[in-house]
mmCIF file of C-alpha atoms and ligand atoms in Angstrom:
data_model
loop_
_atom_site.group_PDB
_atom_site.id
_atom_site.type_symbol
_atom_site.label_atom_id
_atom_site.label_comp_id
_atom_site.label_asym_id
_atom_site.label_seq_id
_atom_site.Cartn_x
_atom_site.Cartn_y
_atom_site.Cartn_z
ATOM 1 C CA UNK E 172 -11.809 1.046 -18.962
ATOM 2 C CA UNK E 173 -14.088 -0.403 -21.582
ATOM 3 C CA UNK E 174 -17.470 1.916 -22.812
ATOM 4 C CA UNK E 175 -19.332 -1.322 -24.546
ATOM 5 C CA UNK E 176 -19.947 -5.090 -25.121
ATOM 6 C CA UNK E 177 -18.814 -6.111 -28.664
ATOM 7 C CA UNK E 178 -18.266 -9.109 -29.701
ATOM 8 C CA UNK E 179 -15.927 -8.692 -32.106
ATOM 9 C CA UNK E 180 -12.732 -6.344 -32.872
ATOM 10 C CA UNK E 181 -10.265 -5.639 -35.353
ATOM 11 C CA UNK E 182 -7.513 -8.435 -36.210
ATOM 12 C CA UNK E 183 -4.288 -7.108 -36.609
ATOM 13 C CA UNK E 184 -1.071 -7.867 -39.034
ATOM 14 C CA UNK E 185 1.991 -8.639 -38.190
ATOM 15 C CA UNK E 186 3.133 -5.340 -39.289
ATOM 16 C CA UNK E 187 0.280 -3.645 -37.208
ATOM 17 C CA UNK E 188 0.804 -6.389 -34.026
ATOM 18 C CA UNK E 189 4.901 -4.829 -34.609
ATOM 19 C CA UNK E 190 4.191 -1.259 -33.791
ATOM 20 C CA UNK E 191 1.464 -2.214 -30.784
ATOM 21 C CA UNK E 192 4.422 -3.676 -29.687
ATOM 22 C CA UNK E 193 6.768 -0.213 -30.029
ATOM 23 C CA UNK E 194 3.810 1.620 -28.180
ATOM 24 C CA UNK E 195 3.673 -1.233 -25.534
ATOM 25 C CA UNK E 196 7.540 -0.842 -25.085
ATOM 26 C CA UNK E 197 7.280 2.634 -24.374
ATOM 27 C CA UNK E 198 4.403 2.402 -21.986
ATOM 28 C CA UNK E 199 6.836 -0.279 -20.329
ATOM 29 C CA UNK E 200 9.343 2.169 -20.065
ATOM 30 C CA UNK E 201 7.376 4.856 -19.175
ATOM 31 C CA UNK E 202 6.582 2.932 -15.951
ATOM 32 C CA UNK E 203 9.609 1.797 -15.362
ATOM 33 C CA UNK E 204 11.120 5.187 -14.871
ATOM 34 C CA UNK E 205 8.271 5.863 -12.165
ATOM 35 C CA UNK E 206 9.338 3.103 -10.634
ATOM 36 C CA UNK E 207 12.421 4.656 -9.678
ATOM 37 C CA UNK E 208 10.428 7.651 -8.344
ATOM 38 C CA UNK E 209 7.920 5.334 -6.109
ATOM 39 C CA UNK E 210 9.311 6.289 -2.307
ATOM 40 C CA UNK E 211 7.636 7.849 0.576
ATOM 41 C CA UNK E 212 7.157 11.720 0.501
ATOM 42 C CA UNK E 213 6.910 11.968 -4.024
ATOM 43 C CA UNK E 214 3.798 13.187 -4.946
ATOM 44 C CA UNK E 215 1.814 11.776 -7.517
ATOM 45 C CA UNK E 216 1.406 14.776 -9.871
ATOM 46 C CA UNK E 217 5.848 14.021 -9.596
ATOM 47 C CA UNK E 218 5.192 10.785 -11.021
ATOM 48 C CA UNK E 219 2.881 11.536 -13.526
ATOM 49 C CA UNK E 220 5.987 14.026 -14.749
ATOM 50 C CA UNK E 221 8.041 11.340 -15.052
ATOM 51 C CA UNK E 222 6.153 9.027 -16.776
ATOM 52 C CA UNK E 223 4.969 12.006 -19.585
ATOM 53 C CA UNK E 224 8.338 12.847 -20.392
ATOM 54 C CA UNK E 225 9.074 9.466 -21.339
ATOM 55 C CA UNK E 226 6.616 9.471 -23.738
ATOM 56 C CA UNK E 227 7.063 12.983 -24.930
ATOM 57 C CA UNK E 228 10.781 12.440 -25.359
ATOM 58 C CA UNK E 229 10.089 9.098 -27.271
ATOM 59 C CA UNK E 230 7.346 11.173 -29.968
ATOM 60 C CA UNK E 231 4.117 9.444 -28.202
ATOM 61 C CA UNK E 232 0.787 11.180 -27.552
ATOM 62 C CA UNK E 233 -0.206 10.567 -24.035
ATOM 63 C CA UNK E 234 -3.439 8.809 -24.468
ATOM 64 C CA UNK E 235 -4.993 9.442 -21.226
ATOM 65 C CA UNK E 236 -4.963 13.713 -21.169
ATOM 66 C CA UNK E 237 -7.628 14.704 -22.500
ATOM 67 C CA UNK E 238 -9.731 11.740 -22.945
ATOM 68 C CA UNK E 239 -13.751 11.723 -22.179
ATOM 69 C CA UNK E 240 -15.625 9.059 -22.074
ATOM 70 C CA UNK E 241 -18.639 11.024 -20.692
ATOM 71 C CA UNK E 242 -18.664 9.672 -17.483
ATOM 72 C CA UNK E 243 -19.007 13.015 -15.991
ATOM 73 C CA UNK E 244 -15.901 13.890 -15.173
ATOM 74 C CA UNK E 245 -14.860 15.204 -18.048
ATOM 75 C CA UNK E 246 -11.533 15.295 -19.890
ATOM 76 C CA UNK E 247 -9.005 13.217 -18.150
ATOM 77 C CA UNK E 248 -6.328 15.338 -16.695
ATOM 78 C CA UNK E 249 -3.266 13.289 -16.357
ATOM 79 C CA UNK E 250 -0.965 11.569 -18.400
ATOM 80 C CA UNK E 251 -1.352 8.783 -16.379
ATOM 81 C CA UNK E 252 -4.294 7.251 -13.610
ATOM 82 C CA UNK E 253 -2.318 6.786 -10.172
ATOM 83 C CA UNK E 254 -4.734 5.299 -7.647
ATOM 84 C CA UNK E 255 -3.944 4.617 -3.900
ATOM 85 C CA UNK E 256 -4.929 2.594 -1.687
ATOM 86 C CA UNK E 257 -8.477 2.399 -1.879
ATOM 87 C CA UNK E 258 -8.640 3.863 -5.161
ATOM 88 C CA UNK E 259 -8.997 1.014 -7.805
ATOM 89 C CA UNK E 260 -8.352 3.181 -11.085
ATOM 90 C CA UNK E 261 -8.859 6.346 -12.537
ATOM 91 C CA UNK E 262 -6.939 8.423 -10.141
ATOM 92 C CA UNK E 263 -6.301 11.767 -10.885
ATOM 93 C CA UNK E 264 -2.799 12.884 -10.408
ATOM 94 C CA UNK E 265 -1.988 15.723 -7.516
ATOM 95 C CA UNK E 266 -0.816 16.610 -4.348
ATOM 96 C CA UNK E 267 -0.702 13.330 -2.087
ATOM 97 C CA UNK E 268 2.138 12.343 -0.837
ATOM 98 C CA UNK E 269 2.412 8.782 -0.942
ATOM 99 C CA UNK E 270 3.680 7.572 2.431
ATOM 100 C CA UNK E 271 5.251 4.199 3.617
ATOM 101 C CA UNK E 272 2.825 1.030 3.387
ATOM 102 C CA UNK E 273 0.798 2.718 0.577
ATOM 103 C CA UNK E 274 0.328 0.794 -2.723
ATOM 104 C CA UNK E 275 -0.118 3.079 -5.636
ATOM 105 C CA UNK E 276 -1.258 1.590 -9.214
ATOM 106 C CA UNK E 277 -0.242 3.955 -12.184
ATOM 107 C CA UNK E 278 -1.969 3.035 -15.044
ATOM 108 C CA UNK E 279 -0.492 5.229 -18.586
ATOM 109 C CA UNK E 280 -1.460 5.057 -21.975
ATOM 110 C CA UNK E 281 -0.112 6.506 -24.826
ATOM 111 C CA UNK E 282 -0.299 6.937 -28.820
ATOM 112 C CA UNK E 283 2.455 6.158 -30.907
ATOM 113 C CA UNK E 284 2.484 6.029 -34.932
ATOM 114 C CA UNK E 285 -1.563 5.606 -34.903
ATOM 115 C CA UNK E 286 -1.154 2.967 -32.516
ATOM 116 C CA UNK E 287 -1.989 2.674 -28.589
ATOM 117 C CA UNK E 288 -0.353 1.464 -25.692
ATOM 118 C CA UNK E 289 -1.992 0.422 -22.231
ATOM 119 C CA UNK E 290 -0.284 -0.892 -19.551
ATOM 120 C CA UNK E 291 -0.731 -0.779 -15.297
ATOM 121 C CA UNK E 292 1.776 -1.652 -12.817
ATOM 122 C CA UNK E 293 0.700 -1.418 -8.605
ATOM 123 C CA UNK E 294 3.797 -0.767 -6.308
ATOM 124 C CA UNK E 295 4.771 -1.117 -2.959
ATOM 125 C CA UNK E 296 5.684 2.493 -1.149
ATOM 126 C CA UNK E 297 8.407 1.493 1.208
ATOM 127 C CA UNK E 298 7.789 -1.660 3.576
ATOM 128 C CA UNK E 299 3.867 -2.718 3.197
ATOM 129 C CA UNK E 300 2.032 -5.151 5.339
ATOM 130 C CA UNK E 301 2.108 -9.001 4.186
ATOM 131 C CA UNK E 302 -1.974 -9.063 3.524
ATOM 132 C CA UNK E 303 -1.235 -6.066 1.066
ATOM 133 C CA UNK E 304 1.908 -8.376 -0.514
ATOM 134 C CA UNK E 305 -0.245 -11.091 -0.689
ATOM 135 C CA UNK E 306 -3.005 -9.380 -2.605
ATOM 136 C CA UNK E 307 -0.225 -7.789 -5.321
ATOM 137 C CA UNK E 308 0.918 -11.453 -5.480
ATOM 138 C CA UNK E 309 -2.318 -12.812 -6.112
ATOM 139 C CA UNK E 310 -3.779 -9.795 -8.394
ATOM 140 C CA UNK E 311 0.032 -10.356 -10.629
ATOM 141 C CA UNK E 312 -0.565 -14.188 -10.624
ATOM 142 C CA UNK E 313 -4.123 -13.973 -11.863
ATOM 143 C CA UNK E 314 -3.097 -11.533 -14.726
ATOM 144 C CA UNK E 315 -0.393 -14.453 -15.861
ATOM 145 C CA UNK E 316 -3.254 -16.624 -15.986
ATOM 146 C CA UNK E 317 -5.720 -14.883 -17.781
ATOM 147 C CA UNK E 318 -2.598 -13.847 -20.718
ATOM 148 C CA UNK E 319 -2.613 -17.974 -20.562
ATOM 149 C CA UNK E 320 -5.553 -18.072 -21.999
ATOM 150 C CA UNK E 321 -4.953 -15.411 -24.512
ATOM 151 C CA UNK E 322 -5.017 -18.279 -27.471
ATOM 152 C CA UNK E 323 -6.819 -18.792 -30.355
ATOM 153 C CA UNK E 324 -9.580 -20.666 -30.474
ATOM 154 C CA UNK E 325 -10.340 -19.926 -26.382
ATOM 155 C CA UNK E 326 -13.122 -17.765 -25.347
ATOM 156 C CA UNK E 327 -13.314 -14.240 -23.808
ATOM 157 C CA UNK E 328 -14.667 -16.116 -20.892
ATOM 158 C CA UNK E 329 -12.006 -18.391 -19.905
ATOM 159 C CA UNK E 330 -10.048 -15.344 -19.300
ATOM 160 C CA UNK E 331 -11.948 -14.078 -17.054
ATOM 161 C CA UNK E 332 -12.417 -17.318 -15.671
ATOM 162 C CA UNK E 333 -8.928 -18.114 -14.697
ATOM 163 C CA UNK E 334 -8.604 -14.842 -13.041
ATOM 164 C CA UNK E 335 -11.828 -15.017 -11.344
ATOM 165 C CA UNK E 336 -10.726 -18.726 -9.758
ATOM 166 C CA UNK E 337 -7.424 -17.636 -8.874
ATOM 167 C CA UNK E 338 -8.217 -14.322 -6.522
ATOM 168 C CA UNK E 339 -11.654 -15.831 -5.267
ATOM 169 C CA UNK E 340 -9.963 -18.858 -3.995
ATOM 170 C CA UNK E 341 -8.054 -16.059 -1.917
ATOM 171 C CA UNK E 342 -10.823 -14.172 -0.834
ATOM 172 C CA UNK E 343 -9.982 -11.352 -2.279
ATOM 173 C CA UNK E 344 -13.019 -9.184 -4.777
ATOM 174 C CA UNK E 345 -13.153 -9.125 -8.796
ATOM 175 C CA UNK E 346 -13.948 -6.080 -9.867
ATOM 176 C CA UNK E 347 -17.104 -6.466 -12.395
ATOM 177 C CA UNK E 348 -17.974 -2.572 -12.960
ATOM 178 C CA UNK E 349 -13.806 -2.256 -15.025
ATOM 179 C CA UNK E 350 -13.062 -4.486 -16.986
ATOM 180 C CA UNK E 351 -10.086 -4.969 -19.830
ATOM 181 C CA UNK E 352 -10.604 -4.507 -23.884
ATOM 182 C CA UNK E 353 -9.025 -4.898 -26.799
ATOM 183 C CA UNK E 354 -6.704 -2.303 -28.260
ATOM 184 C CA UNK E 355 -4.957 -1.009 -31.609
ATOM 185 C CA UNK E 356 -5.368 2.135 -33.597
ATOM 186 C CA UNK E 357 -7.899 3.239 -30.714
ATOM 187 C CA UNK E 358 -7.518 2.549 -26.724
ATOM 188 C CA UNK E 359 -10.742 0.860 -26.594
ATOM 189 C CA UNK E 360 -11.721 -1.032 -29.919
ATOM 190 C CA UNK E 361 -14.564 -2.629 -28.760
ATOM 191 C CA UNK E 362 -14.406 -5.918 -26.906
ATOM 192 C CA UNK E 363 -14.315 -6.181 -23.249
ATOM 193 C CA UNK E 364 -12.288 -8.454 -21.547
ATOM 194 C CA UNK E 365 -13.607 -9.107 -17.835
ATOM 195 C CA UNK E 366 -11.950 -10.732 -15.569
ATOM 196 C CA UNK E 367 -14.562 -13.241 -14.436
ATOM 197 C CA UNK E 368 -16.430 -15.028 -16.234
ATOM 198 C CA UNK E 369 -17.372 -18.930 -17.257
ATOM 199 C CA UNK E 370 -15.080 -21.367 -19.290
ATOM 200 C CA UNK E 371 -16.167 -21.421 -22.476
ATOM 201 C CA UNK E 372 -18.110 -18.227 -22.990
ATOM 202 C CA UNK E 373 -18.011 -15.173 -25.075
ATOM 203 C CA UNK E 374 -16.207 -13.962 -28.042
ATOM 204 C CA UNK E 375 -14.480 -16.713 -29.683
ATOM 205 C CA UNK E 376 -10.652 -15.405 -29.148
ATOM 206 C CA UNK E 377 -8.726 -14.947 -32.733
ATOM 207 C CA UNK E 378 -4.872 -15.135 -34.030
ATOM 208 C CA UNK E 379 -4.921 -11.140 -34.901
ATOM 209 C CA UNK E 380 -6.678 -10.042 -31.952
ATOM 210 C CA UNK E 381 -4.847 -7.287 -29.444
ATOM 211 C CA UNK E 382 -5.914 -7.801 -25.897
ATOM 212 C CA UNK E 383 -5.413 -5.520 -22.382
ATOM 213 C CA UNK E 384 -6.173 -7.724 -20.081
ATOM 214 C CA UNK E 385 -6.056 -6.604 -16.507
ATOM 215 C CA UNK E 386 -7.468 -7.739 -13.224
ATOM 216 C CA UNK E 387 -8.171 -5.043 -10.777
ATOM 217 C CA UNK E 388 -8.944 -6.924 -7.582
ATOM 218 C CA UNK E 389 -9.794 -6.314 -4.123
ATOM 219 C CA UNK E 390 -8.934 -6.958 -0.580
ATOM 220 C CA UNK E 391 -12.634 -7.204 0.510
ATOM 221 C CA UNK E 392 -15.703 -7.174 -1.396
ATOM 222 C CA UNK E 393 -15.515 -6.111 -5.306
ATOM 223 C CA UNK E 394 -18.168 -3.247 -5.307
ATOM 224 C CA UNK E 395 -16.763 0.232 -6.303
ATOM 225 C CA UNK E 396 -17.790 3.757 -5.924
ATOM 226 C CA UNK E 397 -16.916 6.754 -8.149
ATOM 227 C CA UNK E 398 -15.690 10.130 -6.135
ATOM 228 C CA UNK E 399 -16.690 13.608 -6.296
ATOM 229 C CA UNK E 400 -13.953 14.068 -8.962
ATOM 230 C CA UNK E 401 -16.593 12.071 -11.228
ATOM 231 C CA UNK E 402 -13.060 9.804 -12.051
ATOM 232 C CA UNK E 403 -11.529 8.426 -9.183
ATOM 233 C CA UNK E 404 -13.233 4.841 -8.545
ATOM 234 C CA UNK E 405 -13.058 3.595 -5.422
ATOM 235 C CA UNK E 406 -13.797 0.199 -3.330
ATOM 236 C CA UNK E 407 -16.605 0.814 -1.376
ATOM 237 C CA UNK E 408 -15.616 -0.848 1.814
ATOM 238 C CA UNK E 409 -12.064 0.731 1.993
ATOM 239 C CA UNK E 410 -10.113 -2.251 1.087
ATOM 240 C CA UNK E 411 -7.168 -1.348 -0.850
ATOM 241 C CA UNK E 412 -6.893 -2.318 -4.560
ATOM 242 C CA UNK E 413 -4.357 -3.628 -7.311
ATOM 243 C CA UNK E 414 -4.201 -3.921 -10.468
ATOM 244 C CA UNK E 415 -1.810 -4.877 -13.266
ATOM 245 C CA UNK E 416 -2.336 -4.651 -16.865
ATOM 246 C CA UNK E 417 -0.230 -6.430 -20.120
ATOM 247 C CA UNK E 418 -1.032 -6.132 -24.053
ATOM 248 C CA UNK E 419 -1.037 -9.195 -25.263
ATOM 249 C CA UNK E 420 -1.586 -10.489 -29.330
ATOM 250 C CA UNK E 421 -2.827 -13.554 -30.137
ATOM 251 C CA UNK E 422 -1.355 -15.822 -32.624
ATOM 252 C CA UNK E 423 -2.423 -17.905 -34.941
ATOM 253 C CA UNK E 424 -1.238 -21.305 -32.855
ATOM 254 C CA UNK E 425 0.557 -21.022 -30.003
ATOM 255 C CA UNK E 426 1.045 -19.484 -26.982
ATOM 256 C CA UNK E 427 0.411 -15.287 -26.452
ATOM 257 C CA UNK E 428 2.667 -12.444 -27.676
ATOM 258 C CA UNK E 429 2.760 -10.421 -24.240
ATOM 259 C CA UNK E 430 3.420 -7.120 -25.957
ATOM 260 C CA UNK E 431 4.165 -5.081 -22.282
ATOM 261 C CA UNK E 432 7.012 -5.833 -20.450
ATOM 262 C CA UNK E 433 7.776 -5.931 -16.498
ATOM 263 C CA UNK E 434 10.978 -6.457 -16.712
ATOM 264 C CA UNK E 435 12.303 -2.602 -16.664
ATOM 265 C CA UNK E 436 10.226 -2.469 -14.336
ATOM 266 C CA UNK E 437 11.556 -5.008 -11.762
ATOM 267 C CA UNK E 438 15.151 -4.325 -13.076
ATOM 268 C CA UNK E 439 14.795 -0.920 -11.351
ATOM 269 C CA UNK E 440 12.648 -2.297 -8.052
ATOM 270 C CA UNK E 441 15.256 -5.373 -8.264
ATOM 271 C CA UNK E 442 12.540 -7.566 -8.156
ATOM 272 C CA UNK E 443 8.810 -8.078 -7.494
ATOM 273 C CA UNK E 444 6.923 -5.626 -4.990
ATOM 274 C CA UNK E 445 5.559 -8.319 -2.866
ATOM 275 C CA UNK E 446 9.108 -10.161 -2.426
HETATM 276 MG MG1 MG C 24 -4.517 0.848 -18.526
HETATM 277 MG MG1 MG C 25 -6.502 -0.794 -20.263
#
C-alpha cells in the first residue's frame, strides 16, 4: 500500500533502525505462528486470530484494524490482509475455507513502541500445482533481488528494476497499481517503492532509509480490480497472485539490514512453500 509519490523520507538512527527491527521481529513471528495454522478446511478469520494474539500478547498495536486510507472501503477490519488466489492484497479476513491447492498471502502490520512493522508471506495450502510453485519461487526470488539493491547510493528504480527483469523474464505480471514504501514511526512515510522500474531512476536510496519492499506479481497479466468490499484487490483475469514483503534498512556502506525474517517461518513449514 503506498497513498503518494515522495521523493524523500525520514532517515533513521541506529537506535530508531533497532526498534524497526523489534516490530519487524514480531511481525515475523506473528506469521510464523499462522504458518502453523495454513491447512485445508482453517478459515481465514482463524488465522487472522492467530496472528493478533501474537501481537497482542507481545504489547503491539495491530496496524492494519482500523486503518483508512479513503479508498472507500473504509476502516480496515482485520488484523491482518489474507488474500487468495486471485486476490492480490487487501483481503478481508472471514469465512473461506481455504482448501487444498489454494495459495493464501497474509500480509500483517503492527505498531510497537511508536514504531511499525510490515511484512507478507504467500503459502502453499496443502499440495499446489507446479505453475503456482513456480510463480511463489519466482515472486520470493525477485523480492531477494530488489532487497539487493537496497544500498546506498542506488536508486528507487533499480529496485524495481531487478524485480521487474526477474518475473517478466517468466512471464508472469508486475503489479503497477501496489506498490512498496518506506516505513518507521508511520506505515507509510512517504516514498514508494515499485517494483518496476528503470536502472538508475528515482529517489537517490540513503544509509538511514527504512524500506518495505514487496513484489506482488501475477500469473497472467498485471492489471487489478478492486471488489465490492471497496478492499479486496483482485487480478483481473483470474490468475492467482503472490506476494512477499521484507523491511529492510539501508546502511551507510554495505550490503542491506533485512529487518523481517523468514526463517520462523520456514522453521515451522520445514522449508520453502514451493519445494
Ligand atoms: Mg504489508
Ligand atoms: Mg507494506
Amino acid at each position: 500500500m503506498a497513498l503518494r509519490f515522495t521523493s524523500s523520507t525520514p532517515l533513521k538512527t541506529a537506535a530508531e533502525v533497532e526498534k524497526l527491527r523489534a516490530s519487524a521481529r514480531l511481525v515475523s513471528n506473528a506469521l510464523a505462528e499462522v504458518a502453523a495454522y495454513v491447512k485445508p478446511g482453517v478459515t481465514t478469520q482463524a488465522l487472522d486470530e492467530v496472528a493478533a494474539q501474537v501481537l497482542l500478547a507481545a504489547g503491539g498495536r495491530p496496524a492494519f484494524q482500523g486503518y483508512d486510507p479513503g479508498w472507500g472501503g473504509g476502516p480496515f477490519p482485520g488484523v491482518c490482509c489474507i488474500s487468495v488466489n486471485d486476490e492480490v492484497v487487501h483481503g478481508i479476513p472471514g469465512g473461506r475455507e481455504l482448501v487444498e491447492g489454494d495459495l493464501v498471502t497474509v500480509d500483517t502490520g503492527v505498531e510497537l513502541d511508536g514504531f511499525f512493522g510490515d511484512s507478507a508471506y504467500t503459502f502453499a495450502v496443502g499440495k499446489v500445482s507446479d505453475e503456482a510453485k513456480r510463480l511463489l519461487r519466482i515472486t520470493y526470488e525477485a523480492l531477494a533481488k530488489g532487497v539487493e539493491q537496497a544500498v546506498n547510493g542506488r536508486r528507487v528504480g533499480d529496485i524495481g528494476y531487478a524485480v521487474q527483469q526477474h518475473c517478466e523474464a517468466e512471464g508472469f505480471g508486475v503489479v503497477r497499481q501496489l506498490v512498496g514504501h518506506s516505513i518507521g514511526r508511520t506505515l507509510h512515510e512517504g516514498l514508494s517503492i515499485p517494483n518496476y522500474g528503470r536502472r538508475g531512476h528515482g529517489a537517490k536510496l540513503k544509509g538511514g532509509m527504512t524500506l518495505c519492499i514487496e513484489p506482488m506479481i501475477t500469473a497472467g497479466a498485471y492489471t487489478v480490480d478492486t471488489g465490492d468490499d471497496g478492499w479486496t484487490v483482485v487480478t483481473t483475469d483470474g490468475s492467482p497472485a503472490a506476494h512477499y514483503e521484507h523491511m529492510v534498512a539501508i546502511r551507510d556502506s554495505g550490503p542491506p539490514d533485512v529487518l523481517t525474517t523468514f526463517e520462523p517461518i520456514e522453521r515451522v513449514l520445514g522449508g520453502v512453500p514451493f519445494a
